[in-house]
mmCIF file of N, CA and C in Angstrom:
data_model
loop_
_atom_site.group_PDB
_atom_site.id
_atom_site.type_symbol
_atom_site.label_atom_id
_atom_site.label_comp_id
_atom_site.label_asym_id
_atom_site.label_seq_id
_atom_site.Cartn_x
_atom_site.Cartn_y
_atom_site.Cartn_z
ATOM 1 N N UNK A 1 8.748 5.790 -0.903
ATOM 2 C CA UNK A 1 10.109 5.709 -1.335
ATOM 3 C C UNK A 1 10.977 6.533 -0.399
ATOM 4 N N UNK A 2 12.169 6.168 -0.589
ATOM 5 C CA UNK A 2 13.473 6.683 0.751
ATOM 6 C C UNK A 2 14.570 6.902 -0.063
ATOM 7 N N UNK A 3 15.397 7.478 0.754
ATOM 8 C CA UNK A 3 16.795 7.025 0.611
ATOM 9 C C UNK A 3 17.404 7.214 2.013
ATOM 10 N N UNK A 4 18.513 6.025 1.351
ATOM 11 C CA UNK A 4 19.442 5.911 2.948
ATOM 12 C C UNK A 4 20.934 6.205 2.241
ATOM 13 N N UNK A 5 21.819 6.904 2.961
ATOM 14 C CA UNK A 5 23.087 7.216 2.789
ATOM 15 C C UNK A 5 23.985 6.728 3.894
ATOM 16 N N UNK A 6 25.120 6.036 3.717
ATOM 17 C CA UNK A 6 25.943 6.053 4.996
ATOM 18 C C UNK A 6 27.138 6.583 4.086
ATOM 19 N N UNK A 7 27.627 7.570 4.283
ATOM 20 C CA UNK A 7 28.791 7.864 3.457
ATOM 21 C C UNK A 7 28.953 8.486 2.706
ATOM 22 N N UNK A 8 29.792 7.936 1.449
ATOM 23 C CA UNK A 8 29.417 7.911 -0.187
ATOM 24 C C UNK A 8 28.220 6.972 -0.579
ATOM 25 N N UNK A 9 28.401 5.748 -0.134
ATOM 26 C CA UNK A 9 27.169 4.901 -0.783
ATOM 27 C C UNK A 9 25.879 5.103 0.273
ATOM 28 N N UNK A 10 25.016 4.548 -0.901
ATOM 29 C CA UNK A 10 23.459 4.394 -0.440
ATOM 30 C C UNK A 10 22.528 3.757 -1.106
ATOM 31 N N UNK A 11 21.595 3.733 -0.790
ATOM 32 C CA UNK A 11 20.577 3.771 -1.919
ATOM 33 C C UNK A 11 19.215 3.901 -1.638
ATOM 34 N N UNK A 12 18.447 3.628 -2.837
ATOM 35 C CA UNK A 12 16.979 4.014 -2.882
ATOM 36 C C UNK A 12 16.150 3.327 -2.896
ATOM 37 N N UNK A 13 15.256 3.552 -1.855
ATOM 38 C CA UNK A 13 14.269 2.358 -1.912
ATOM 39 C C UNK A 13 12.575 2.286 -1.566
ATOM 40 N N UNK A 14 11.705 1.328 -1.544
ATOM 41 C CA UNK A 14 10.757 1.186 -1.432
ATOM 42 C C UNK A 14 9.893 0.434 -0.487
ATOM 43 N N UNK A 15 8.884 1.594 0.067
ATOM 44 C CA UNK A 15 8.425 0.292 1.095
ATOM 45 C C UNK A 15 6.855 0.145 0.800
ATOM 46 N N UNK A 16 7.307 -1.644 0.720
ATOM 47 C CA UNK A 16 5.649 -1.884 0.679
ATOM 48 C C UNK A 16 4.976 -2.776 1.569
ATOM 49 N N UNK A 17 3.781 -2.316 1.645
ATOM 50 C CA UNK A 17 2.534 -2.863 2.406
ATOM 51 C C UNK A 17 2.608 -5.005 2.639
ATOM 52 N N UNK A 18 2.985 -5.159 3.499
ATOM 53 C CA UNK A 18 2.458 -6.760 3.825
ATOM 54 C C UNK A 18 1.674 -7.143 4.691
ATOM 55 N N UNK A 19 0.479 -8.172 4.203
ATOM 56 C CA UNK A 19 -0.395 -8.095 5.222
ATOM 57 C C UNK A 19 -1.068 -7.206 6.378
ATOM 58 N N UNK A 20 -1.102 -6.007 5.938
ATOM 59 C CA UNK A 20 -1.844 -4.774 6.277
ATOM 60 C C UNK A 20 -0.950 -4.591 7.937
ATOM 61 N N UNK A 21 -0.290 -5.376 8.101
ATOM 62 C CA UNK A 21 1.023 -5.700 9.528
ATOM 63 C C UNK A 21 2.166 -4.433 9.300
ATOM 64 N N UNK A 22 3.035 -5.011 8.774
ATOM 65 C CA UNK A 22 4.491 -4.428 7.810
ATOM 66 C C UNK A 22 4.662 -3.868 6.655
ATOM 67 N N UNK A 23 5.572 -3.340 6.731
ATOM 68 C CA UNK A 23 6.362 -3.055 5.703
ATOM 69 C C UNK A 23 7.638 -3.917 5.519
ATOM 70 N N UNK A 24 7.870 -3.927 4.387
ATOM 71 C CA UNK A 24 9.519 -4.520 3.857
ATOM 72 C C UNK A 24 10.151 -4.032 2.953
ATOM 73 N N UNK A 25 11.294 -3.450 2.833
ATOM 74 C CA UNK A 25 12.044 -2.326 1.938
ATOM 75 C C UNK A 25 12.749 -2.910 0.451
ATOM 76 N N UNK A 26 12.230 -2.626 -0.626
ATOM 77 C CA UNK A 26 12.669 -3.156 -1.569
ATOM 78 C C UNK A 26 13.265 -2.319 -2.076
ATOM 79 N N UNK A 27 14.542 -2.693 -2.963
ATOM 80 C CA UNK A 27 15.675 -1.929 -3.034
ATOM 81 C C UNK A 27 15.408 -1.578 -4.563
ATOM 82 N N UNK A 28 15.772 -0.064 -5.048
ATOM 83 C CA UNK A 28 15.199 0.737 -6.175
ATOM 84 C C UNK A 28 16.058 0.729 -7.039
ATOM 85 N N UNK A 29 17.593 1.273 -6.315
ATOM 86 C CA UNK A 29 18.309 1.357 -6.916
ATOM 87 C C UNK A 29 19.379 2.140 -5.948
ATOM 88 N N UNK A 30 21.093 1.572 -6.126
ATOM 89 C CA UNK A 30 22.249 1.664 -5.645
ATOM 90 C C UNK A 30 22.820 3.620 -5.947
ATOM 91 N N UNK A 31 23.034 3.997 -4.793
ATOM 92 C CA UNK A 31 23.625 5.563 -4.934
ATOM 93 C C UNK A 31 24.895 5.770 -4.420
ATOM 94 N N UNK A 32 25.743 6.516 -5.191
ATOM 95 C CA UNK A 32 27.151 6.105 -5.440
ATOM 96 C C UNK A 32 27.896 7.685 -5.670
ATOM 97 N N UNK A 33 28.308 8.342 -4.578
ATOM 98 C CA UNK A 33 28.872 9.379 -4.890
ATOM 99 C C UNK A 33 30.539 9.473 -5.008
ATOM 100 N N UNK A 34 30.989 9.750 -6.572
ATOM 101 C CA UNK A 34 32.116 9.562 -6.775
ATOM 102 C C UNK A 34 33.295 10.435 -6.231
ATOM 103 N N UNK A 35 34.170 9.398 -5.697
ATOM 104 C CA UNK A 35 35.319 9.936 -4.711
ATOM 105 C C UNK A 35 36.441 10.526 -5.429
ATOM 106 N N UNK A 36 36.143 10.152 -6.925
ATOM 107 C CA UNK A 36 37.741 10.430 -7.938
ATOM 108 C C UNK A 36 37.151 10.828 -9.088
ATOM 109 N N UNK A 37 38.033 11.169 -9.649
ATOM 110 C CA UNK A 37 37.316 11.850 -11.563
ATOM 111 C C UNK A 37 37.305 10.514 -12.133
ATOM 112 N N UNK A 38 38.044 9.220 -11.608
ATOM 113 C CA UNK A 38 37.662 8.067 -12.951
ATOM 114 C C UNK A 38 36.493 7.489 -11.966
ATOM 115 N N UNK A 39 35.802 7.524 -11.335
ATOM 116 C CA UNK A 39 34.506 7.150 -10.658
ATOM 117 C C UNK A 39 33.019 8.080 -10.999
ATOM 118 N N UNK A 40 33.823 8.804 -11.602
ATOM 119 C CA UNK A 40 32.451 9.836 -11.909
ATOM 120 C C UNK A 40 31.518 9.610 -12.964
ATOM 121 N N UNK A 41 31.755 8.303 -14.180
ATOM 122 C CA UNK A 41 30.730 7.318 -14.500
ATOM 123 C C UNK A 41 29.612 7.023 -13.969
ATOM 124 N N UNK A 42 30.336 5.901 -12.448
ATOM 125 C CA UNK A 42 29.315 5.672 -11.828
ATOM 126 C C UNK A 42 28.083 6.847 -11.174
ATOM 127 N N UNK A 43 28.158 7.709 -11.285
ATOM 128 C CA UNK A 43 27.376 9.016 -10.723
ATOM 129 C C UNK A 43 26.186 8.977 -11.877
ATOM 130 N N UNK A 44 26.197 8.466 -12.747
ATOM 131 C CA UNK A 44 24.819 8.668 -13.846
ATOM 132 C C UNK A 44 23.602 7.979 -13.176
ATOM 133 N N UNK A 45 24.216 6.748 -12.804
ATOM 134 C CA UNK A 45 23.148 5.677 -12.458
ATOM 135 C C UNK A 45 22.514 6.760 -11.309
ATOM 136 N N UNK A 46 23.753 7.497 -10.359
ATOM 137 C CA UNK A 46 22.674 8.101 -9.111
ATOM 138 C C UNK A 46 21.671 9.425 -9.460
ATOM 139 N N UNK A 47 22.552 9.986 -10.506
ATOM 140 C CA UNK A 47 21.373 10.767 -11.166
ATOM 141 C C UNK A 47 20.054 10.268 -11.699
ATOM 142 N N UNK A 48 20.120 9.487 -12.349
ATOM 143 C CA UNK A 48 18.760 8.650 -13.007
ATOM 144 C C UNK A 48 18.434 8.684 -11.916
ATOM 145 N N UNK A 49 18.445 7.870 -10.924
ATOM 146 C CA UNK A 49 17.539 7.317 -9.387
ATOM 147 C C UNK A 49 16.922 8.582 -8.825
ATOM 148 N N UNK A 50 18.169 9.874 -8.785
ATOM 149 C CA UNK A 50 17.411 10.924 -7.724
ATOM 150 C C UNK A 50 16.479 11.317 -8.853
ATOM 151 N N UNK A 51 16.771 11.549 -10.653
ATOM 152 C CA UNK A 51 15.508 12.215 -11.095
ATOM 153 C C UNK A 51 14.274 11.296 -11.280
ATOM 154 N N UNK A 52 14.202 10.026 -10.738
ATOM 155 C CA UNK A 52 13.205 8.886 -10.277
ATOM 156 C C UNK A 52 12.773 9.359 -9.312
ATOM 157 N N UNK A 53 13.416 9.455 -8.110
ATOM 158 C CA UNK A 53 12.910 9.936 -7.014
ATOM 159 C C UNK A 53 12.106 11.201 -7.251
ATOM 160 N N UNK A 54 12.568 12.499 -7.706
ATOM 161 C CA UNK A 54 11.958 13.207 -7.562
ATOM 162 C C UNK A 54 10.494 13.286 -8.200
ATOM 163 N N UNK A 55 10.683 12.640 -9.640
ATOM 164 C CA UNK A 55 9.288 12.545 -9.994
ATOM 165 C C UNK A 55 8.121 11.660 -8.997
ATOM 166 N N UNK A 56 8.408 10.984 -8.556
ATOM 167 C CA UNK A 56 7.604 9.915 -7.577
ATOM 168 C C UNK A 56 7.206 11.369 -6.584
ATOM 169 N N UNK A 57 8.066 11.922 -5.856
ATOM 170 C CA UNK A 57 7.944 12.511 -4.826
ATOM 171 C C UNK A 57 6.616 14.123 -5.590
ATOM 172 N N UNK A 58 7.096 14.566 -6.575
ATOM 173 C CA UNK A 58 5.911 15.687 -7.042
ATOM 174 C C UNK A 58 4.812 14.729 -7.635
ATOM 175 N N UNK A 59 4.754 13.648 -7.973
ATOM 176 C CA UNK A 59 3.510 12.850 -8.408
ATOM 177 C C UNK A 59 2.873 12.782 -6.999
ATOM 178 N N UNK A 60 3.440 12.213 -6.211
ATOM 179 C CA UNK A 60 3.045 12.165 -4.882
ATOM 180 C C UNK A 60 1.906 13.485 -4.193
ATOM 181 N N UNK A 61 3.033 14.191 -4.658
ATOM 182 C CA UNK A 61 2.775 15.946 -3.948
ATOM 183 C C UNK A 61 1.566 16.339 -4.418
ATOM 184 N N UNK A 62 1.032 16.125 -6.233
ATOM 185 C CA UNK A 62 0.361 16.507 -6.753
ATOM 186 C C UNK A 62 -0.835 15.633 -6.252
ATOM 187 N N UNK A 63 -0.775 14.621 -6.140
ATOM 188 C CA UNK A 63 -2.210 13.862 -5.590
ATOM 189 C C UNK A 63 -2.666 14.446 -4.194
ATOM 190 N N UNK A 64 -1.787 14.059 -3.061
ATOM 191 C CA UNK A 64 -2.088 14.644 -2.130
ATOM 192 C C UNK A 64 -2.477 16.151 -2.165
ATOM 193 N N UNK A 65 -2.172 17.088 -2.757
ATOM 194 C CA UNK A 65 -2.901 18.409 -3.073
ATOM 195 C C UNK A 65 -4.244 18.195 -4.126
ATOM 196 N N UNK A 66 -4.139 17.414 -4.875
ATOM 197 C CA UNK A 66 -6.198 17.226 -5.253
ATOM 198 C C UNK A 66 -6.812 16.925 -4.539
ATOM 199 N N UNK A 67 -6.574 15.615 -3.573
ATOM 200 C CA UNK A 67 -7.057 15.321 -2.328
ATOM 201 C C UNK A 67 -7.820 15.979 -1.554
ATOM 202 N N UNK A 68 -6.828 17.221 -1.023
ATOM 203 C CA UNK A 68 -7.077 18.342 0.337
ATOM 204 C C UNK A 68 -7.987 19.038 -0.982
ATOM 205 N N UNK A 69 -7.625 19.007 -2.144
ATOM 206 C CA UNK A 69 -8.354 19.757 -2.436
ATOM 207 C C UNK A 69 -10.216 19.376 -2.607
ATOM 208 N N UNK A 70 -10.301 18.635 -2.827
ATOM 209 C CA UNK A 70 -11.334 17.734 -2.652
ATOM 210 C C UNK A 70 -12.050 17.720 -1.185
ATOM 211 N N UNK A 71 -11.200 17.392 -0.517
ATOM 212 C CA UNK A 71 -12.064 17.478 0.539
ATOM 213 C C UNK A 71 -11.920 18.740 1.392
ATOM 214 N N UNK A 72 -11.216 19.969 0.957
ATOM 215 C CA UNK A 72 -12.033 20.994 1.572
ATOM 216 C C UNK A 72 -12.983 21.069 0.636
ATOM 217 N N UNK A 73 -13.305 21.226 -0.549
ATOM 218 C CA UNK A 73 -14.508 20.841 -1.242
ATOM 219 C C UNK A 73 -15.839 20.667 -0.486
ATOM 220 N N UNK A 74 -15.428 19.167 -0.424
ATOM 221 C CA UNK A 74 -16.640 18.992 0.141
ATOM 222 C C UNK A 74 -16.649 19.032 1.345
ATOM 223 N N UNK A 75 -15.794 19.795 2.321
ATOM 224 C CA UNK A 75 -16.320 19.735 3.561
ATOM 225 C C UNK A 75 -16.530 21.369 3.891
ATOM 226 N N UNK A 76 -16.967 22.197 2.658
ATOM 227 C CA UNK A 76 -17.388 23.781 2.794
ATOM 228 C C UNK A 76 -18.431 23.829 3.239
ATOM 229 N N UNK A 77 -19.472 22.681 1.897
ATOM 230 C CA UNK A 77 -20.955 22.539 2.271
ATOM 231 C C UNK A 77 -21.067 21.185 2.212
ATOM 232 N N UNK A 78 -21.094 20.848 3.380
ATOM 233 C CA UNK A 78 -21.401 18.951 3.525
ATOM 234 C C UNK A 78 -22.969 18.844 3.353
ATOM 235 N N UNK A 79 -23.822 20.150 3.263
ATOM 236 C CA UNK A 79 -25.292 20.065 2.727
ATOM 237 C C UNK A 79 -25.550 19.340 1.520
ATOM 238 N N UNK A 80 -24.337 20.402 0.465
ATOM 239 C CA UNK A 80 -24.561 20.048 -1.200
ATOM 240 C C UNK A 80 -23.465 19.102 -1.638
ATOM 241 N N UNK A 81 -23.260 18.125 -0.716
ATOM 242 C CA UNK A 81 -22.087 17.328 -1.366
ATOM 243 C C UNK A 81 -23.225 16.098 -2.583
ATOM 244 N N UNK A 82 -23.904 16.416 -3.089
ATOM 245 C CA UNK A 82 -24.907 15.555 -4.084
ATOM 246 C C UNK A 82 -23.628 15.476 -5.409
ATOM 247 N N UNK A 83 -24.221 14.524 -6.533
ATOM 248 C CA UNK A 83 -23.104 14.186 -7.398
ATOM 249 C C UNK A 83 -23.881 15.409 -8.499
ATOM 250 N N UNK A 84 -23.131 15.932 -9.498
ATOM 251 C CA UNK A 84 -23.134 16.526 -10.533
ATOM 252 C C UNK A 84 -24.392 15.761 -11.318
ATOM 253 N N UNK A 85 -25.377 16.452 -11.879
ATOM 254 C CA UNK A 85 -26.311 16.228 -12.903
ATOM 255 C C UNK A 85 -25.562 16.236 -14.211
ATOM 256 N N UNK A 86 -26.105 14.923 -14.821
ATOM 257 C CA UNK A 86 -25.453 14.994 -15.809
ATOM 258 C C UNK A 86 -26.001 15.968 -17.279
ATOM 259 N N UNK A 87 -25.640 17.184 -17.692
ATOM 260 C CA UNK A 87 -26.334 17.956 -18.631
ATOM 261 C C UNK A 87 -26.471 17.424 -20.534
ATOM 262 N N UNK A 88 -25.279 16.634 -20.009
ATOM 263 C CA UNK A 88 -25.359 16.033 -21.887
ATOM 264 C C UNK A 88 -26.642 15.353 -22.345
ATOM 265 N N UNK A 89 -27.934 14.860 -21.402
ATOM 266 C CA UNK A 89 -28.956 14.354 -21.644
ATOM 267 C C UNK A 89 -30.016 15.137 -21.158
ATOM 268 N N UNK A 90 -29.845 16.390 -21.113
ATOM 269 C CA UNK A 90 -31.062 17.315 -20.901
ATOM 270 C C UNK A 90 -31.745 17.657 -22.238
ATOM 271 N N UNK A 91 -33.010 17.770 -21.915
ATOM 272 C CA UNK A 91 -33.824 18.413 -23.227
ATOM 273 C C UNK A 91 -34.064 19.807 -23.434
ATOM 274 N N UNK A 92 -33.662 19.824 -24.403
ATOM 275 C CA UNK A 92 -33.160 21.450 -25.253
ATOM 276 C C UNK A 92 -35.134 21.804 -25.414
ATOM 277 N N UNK A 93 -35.676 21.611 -25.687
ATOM 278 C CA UNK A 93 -36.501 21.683 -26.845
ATOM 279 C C UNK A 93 -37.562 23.288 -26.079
ATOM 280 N N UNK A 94 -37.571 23.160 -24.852
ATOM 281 C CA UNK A 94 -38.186 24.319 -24.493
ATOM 282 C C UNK A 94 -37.774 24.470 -22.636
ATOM 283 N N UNK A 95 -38.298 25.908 -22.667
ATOM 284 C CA UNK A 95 -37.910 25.606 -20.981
ATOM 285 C C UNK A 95 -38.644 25.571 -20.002
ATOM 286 N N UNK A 96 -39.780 25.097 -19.950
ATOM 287 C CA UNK A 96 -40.818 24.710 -19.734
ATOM 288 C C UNK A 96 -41.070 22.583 -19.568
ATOM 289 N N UNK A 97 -39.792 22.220 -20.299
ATOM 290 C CA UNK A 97 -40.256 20.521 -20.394
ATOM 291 C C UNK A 97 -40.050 20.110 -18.979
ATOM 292 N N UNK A 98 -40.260 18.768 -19.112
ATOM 293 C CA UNK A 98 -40.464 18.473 -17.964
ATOM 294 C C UNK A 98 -39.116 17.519 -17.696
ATOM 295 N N UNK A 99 -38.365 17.832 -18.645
ATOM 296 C CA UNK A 99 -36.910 17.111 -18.904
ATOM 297 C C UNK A 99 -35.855 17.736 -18.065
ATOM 298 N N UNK A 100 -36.056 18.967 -17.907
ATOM 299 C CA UNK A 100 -34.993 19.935 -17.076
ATOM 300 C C UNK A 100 -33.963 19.446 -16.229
ATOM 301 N N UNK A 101 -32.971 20.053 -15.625
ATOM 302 C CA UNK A 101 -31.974 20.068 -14.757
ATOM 303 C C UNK A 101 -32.917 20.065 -13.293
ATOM 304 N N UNK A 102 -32.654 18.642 -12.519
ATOM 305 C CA UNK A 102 -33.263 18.831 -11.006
ATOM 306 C C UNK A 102 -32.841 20.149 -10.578
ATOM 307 N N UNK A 103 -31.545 20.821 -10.638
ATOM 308 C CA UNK A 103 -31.448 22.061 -10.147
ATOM 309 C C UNK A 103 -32.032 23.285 -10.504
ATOM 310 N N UNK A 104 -32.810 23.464 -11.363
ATOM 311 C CA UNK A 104 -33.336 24.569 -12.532
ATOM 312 C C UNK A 104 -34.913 24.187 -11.942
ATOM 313 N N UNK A 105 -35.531 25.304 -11.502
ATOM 314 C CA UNK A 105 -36.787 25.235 -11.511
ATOM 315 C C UNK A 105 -37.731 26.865 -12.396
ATOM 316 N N UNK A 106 -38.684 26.268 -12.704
ATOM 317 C CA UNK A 106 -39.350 26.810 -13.573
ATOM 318 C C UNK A 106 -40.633 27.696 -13.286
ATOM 319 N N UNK A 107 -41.378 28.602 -13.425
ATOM 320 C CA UNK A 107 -42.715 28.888 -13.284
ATOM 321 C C UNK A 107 -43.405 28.200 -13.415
ATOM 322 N N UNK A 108 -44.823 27.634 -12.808
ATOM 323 C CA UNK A 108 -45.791 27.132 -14.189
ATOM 324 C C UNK A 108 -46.611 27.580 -14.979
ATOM 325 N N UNK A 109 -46.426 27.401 -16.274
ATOM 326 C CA UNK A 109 -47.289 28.250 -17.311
ATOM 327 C C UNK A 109 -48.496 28.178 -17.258
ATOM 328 N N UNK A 110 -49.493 29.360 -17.479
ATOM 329 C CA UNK A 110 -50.840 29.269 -17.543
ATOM 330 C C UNK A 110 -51.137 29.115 -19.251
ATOM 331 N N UNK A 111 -52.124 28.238 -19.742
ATOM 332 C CA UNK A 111 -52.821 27.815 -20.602
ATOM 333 C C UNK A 111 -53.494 28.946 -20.969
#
Protein backbone atom coordinates (compact mmCIF):
# COMPACT_ATOMS: atom_id res chain seq x y z
CA UNK A 1 0.00 0.00 0.00
CA UNK A 2 1.05 3.84 -0.89
CA UNK A 3 0.03 7.02 -0.98
CA UNK A 4 0.44 9.61 -3.59
CA UNK A 5 -0.20 13.38 -2.95
CA UNK A 6 0.01 16.13 -5.56
CA UNK A 7 -1.21 19.03 -3.60
CA UNK A 8 -4.27 18.93 -1.53
CA UNK A 9 -5.56 15.82 -3.30
CA UNK A 10 -4.34 12.26 -3.40
CA UNK A 11 -4.89 9.10 -2.65
CA UNK A 12 -4.35 5.62 -1.40
CA UNK A 13 -3.55 2.78 -2.93
CA UNK A 14 -2.62 -0.76 -3.67
CA UNK A 15 -0.32 -2.72 -5.53
CA UNK A 16 -0.86 -6.04 -6.66
CA UNK A 17 1.02 -8.92 -8.02
CA UNK A 18 0.16 -9.87 -11.96
CA UNK A 19 1.51 -12.67 -13.46
CA UNK A 20 4.53 -12.83 -11.20
CA UNK A 21 5.69 -9.80 -14.22
CA UNK A 22 3.85 -6.51 -12.68
CA UNK A 23 2.28 -4.76 -10.61
CA UNK A 24 -0.97 -2.60 -11.15
CA UNK A 25 -2.19 0.05 -8.62
CA UNK A 26 -5.59 -0.29 -7.34
CA UNK A 27 -7.11 2.60 -5.91
CA UNK A 28 -8.06 2.35 -1.88
CA UNK A 29 -9.35 5.30 -1.38
CA UNK A 30 -9.47 9.32 -2.41
CA UNK A 31 -7.35 11.90 0.12
CA UNK A 32 -8.62 15.26 0.37
CA UNK A 33 -7.06 17.95 2.45
CA UNK A 34 -9.52 20.68 3.24
CA UNK A 35 -8.74 24.18 1.91
CA UNK A 36 -11.84 25.97 3.85
CA UNK A 37 -13.84 25.30 7.15
CA UNK A 38 -17.00 24.23 4.86
CA UNK A 39 -14.62 21.45 3.23
CA UNK A 40 -13.56 20.08 6.39
CA UNK A 41 -16.34 17.23 6.11
CA UNK A 42 -14.61 15.93 3.43
CA UNK A 43 -11.38 15.32 5.74
CA UNK A 44 -13.19 12.23 7.62
CA UNK A 45 -13.09 10.04 4.64
CA UNK A 46 -9.04 10.96 4.71
CA UNK A 47 -8.86 10.15 8.22
CA UNK A 48 -10.56 6.72 7.95
CA UNK A 49 -7.98 5.88 4.94
CA UNK A 50 -4.76 7.15 6.89
CA UNK A 51 -6.14 5.11 10.15
CA UNK A 52 -6.46 2.12 7.31
CA UNK A 53 -3.23 2.79 6.30
CA UNK A 54 -1.67 2.76 9.38
CA UNK A 55 -3.06 -0.40 10.62
CA UNK A 56 -1.95 -2.29 7.34
CA UNK A 57 1.45 -0.67 7.78
CA UNK A 58 2.00 -2.05 11.90
CA UNK A 59 0.24 -5.41 10.74
CA UNK A 60 2.83 -5.37 8.21
CA UNK A 61 5.61 -4.31 10.74
CA UNK A 62 4.47 -6.94 13.15
CA UNK A 63 4.87 -9.91 10.70
CA UNK A 64 7.97 -8.90 9.30
CA UNK A 65 9.43 -8.72 12.99
CA UNK A 66 8.17 -12.57 13.75
CA UNK A 67 9.79 -13.38 10.64
CA UNK A 68 13.46 -11.99 11.53
CA UNK A 69 12.41 -13.29 14.44
CA UNK A 70 12.18 -16.72 13.35
CA UNK A 71 14.81 -16.87 11.40
CA UNK A 72 17.43 -15.59 13.62
CA UNK A 73 15.93 -18.49 15.46
CA UNK A 74 16.77 -20.77 13.47
CA UNK A 75 19.76 -19.59 12.04
CA UNK A 76 21.59 -19.53 15.88
CA UNK A 77 21.70 -23.34 15.67
CA UNK A 78 20.99 -24.58 12.12
CA UNK A 79 22.21 -28.04 14.01
CA UNK A 80 18.85 -28.12 16.17
CA UNK A 81 16.50 -26.65 13.75
CA UNK A 82 14.36 -30.34 14.28
CA UNK A 83 10.44 -29.70 14.86
CA UNK A 84 9.17 -29.63 18.56
CA UNK A 85 8.18 -33.15 20.13
CA UNK A 86 4.96 -33.27 20.70
CA UNK A 87 4.55 -33.76 24.84
CA UNK A 88 0.66 -34.05 25.05
CA UNK A 89 1.16 -37.86 24.05
CA UNK A 90 3.97 -38.81 26.29
CA UNK A 91 3.59 -41.51 28.89
CA UNK A 92 3.34 -40.37 32.42
CA UNK A 93 3.29 -43.74 33.98
CA UNK A 94 7.06 -44.07 34.97
CA UNK A 95 10.42 -42.76 33.93
CA UNK A 96 11.90 -45.50 32.88
CA UNK A 97 9.03 -46.35 29.82
CA UNK A 98 9.97 -46.69 26.80
CA UNK A 99 7.36 -43.95 25.76
CA UNK A 100 9.63 -40.96 26.71
CA UNK A 101 10.55 -37.66 25.06
CA UNK A 102 13.30 -38.51 22.07
CA UNK A 103 15.05 -35.68 23.92
CA UNK A 104 15.08 -37.16 27.57
CA UNK A 105 17.36 -39.99 27.99
CA UNK A 106 17.38 -42.32 30.80
CA UNK A 107 19.78 -44.79 32.76
CA UNK A 108 19.16 -48.36 32.29
CA UNK A 109 17.76 -50.03 35.21
CA UNK A 110 19.26 -53.09 36.64
CA UNK A 111 16.74 -55.97 37.52
Amino acid sequence: MAIDLIGTNGYLYALQLVNDDFYIAKPVSQLLYPKTRESLWLFLDTLKALFFFKDFLCTTANRAKMELNRRAANNALPTLNTSFPSFASTSTSSPTSSHSSPFIFTSPSHP
